[in-house]
Coordinates of C-alpha atoms in Angstrom, one line a residue:
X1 CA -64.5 -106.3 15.0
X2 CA -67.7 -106.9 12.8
X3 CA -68.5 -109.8 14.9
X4 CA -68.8 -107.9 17.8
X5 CA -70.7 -105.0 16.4
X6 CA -73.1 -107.3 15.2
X7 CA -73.8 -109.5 18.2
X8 CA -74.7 -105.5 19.7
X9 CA -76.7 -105.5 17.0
X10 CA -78.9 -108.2 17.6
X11 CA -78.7 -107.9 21.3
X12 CA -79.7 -104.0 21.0
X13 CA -82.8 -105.0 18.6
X14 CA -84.2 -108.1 21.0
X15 CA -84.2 -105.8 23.8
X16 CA -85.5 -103.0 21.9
X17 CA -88.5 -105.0 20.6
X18 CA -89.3 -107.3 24.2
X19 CA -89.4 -103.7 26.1
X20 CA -91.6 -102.3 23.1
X21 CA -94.1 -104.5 23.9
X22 CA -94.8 -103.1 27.9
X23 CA -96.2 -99.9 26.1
X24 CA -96.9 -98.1 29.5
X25 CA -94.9 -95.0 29.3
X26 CA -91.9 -96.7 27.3
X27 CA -90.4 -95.0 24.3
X28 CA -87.4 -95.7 21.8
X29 CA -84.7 -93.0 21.5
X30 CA -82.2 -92.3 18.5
X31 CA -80.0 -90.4 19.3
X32 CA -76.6 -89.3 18.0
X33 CA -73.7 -86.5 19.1
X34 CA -69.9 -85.7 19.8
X35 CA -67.6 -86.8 22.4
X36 CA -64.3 -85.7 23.9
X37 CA -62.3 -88.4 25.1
X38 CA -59.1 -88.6 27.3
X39 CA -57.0 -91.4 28.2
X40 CA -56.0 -91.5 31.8
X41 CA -52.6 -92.7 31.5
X42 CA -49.1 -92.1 32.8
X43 CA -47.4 -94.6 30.5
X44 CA -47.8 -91.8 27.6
X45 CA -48.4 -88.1 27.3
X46 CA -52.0 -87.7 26.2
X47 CA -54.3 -85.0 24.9
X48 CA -58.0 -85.5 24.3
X49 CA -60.0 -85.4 21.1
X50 CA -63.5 -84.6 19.4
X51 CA -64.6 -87.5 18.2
X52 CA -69.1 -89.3 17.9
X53 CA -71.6 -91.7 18.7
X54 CA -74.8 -92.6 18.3
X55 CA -77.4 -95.5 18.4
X56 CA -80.3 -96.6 19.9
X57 CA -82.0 -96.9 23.3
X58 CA -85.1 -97.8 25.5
X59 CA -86.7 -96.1 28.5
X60 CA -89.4 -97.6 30.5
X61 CA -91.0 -97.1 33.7
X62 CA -89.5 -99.1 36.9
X63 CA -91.1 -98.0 39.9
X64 CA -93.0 -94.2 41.1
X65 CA -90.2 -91.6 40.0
X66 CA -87.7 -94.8 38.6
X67 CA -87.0 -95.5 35.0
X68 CA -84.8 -98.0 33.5
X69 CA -83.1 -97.6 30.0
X70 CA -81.6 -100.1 28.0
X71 CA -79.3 -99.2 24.8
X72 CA -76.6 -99.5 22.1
X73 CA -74.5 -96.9 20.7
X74 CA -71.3 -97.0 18.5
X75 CA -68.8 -95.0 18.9
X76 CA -65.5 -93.3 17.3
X77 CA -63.1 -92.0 20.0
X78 CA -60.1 -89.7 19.1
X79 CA -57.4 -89.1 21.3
X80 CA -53.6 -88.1 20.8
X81 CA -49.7 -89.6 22.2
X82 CA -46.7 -88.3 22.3
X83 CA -44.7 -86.4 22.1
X84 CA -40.8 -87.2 22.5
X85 CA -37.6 -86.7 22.6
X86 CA -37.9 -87.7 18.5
X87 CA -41.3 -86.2 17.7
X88 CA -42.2 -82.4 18.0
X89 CA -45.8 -83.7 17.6
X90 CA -48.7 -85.9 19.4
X91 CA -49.8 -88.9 17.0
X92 CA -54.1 -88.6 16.6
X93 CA -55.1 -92.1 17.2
X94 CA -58.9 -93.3 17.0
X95 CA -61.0 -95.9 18.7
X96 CA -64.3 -97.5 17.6
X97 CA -66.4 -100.2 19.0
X98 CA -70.1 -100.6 20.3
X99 CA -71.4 -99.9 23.8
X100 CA -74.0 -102.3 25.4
X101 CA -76.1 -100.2 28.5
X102 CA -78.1 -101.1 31.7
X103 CA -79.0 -97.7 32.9
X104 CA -81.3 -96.4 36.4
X105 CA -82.9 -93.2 35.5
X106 CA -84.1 -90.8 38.4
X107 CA -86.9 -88.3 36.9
X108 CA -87.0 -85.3 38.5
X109 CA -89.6 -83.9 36.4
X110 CA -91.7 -86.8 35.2
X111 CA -91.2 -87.1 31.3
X112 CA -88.6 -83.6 31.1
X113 CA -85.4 -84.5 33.4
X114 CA -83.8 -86.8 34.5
X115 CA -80.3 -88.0 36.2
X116 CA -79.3 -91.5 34.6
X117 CA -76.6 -93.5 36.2
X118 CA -75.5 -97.2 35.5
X119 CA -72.7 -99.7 34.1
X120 CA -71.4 -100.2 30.3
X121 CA -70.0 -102.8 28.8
X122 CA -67.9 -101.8 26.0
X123 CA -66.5 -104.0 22.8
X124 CA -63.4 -102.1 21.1
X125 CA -61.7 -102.8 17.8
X126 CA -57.9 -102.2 17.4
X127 CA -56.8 -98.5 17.7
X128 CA -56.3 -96.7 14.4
X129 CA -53.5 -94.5 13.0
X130 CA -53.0 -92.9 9.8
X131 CA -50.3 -95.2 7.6
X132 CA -48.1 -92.1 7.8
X133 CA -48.0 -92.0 11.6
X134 CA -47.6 -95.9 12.4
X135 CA -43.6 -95.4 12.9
X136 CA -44.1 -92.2 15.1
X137 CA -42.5 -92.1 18.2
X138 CA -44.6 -91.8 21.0
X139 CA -42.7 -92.7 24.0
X140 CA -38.4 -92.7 24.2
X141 CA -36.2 -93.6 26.6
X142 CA -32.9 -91.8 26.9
X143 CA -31.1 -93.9 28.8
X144 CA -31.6 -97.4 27.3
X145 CA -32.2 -95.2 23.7
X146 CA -35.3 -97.5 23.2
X147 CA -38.7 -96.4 21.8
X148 CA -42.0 -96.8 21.3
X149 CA -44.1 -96.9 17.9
X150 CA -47.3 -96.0 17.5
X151 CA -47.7 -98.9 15.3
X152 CA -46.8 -101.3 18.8
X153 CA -49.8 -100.3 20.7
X154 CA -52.9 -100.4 18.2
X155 CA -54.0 -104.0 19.5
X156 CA -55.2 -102.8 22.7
X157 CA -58.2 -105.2 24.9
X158 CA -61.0 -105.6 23.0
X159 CA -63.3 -106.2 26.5
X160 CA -64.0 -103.4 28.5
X161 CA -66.4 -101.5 31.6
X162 CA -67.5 -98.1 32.3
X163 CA -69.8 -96.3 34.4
X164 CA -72.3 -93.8 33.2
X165 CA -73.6 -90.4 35.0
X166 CA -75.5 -87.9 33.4
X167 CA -78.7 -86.0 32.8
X168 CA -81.1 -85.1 30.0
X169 CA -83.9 -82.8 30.0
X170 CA -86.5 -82.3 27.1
X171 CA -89.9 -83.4 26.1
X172 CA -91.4 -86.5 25.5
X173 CA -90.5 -86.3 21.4
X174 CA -87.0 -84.8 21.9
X175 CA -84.2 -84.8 24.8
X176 CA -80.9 -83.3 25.1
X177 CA -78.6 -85.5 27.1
X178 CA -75.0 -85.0 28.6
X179 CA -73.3 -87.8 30.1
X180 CA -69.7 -88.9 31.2
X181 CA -68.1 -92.3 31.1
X182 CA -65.1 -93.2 32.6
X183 CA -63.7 -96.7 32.0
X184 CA -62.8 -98.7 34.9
X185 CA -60.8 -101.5 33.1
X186 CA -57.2 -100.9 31.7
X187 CA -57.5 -100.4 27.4
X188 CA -53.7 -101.2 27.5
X189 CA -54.2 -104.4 29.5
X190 CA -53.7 -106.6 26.5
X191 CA -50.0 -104.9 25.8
X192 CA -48.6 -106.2 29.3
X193 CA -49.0 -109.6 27.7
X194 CA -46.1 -108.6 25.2
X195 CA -42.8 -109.0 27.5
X196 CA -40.8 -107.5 24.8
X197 CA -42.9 -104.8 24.7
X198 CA -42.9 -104.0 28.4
X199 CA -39.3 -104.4 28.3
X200 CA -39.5 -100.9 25.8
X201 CA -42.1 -99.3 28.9
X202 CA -38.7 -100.0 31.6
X203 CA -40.3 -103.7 32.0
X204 CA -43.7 -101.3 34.0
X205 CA -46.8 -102.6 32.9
X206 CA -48.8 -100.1 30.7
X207 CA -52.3 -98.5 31.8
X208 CA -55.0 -96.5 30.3
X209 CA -58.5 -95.8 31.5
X210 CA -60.6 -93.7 28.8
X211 CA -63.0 -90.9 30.2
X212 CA -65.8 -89.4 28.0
X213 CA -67.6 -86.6 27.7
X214 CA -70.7 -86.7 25.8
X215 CA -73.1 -84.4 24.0
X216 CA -76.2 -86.0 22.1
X217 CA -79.7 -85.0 21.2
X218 CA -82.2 -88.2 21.2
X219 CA -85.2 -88.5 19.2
X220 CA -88.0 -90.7 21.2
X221 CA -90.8 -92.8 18.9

């Protein structure tokens, strides 16, 4: 996982510093915030979570009322599976990872609001557990009496896409910004490569698409 956050790393400060130097109207944003996250998924019951992220972006002018921003942000996703037949209680699992962006920004009111749409590419580590909840059950069959451990799904795929919508609205110094994210690419895909562990899902492959909600405040240079 530490490889991949720091190749965002590097990528997020080279782009940072190549934009910084077209000075006509660009700015760098910090910004930081929660997020509630779902996972879209019939293979499990699921509940969403309140989980953060923050990082780093930059907004320059494209073309008359056009803007293009280009960022990094980590994140910390929480979300919850479960319950069974065996366990009266959802298991709170967390995702982190860093998110690379290639956003179109609309302004609607020239440096106050805009309406930001675009792709993400998104690098994940392994999903994490508390040690005490690793041998929950989160999924049981009752007719072949076989379960599922939340311990058998934490090496989920590491490679993933989203697409961004959302709007922020401020002045030039400080913007509020709410977005959602929903990814497009299966988080589970890398389980289906496990035939034993398919064979515990009735041999159906799994699926999971993550949808986020986010609230941030970013503070421009």
């Amino acid at each position: 996982m530490k490889k991949y956050l720091v190749f965002g790393a590097v990528l997020s400060s080279f782009i940072t510093f190549a934009q910084y130097g077209y000075r006509d109207g660009n700015r760098i944003g910090i910004a930081a915030g929660v997020s509630h996250c779902t996972i879209f998924t019939s293979s499990f019951d699921a509940k969403p979570g309140i989980g953060f992220a923050g990082g780093m972006s930059v907004r320059g002018n494209y073309y008359n009322d056009w803007s293009m921003i280009y960022g990094m942000q980590f994140f910390n996703s929480q979300f919850s599976l479960g319950k069974s037949s065996l366990s009266t209680r959802e298991t709170e699992f967390s995702l982190q990872g860093v998110q690379i962006r290639l956003l179109f920004s609309y302004n609607i009111v020239e440096d106050h609001v805009s309406f930001d749409f675009g792709p993400v590419l998104q690098v994940n580590g392994k999903l994490a557990v508390n040690a005490s909840s690793k041998t929950n059950v989160i999924k049981y069959d009752e007719v072949s009496k076989q379960a599922i451990r939340a311990e058998d799904i934490l090496d989920v795929s590491n490679i993933g896409g989203a697409f961004y919508l959302g709007f922020s609205a401020g002045s030039k110094t400080v913007r509020a910004q709410v977005f959602y994210q929903y990814g497009f690419t299966n988080l589970f895909n890398k389980l289906n490569r496990n035939t034993d562990l398919t064979a515990l899902n009735s041999n159906e492959n799994f699926k999971g698409n993550l949808g986020t909600i986010n609230g941030q405040i970013v503070f421009n240079l």
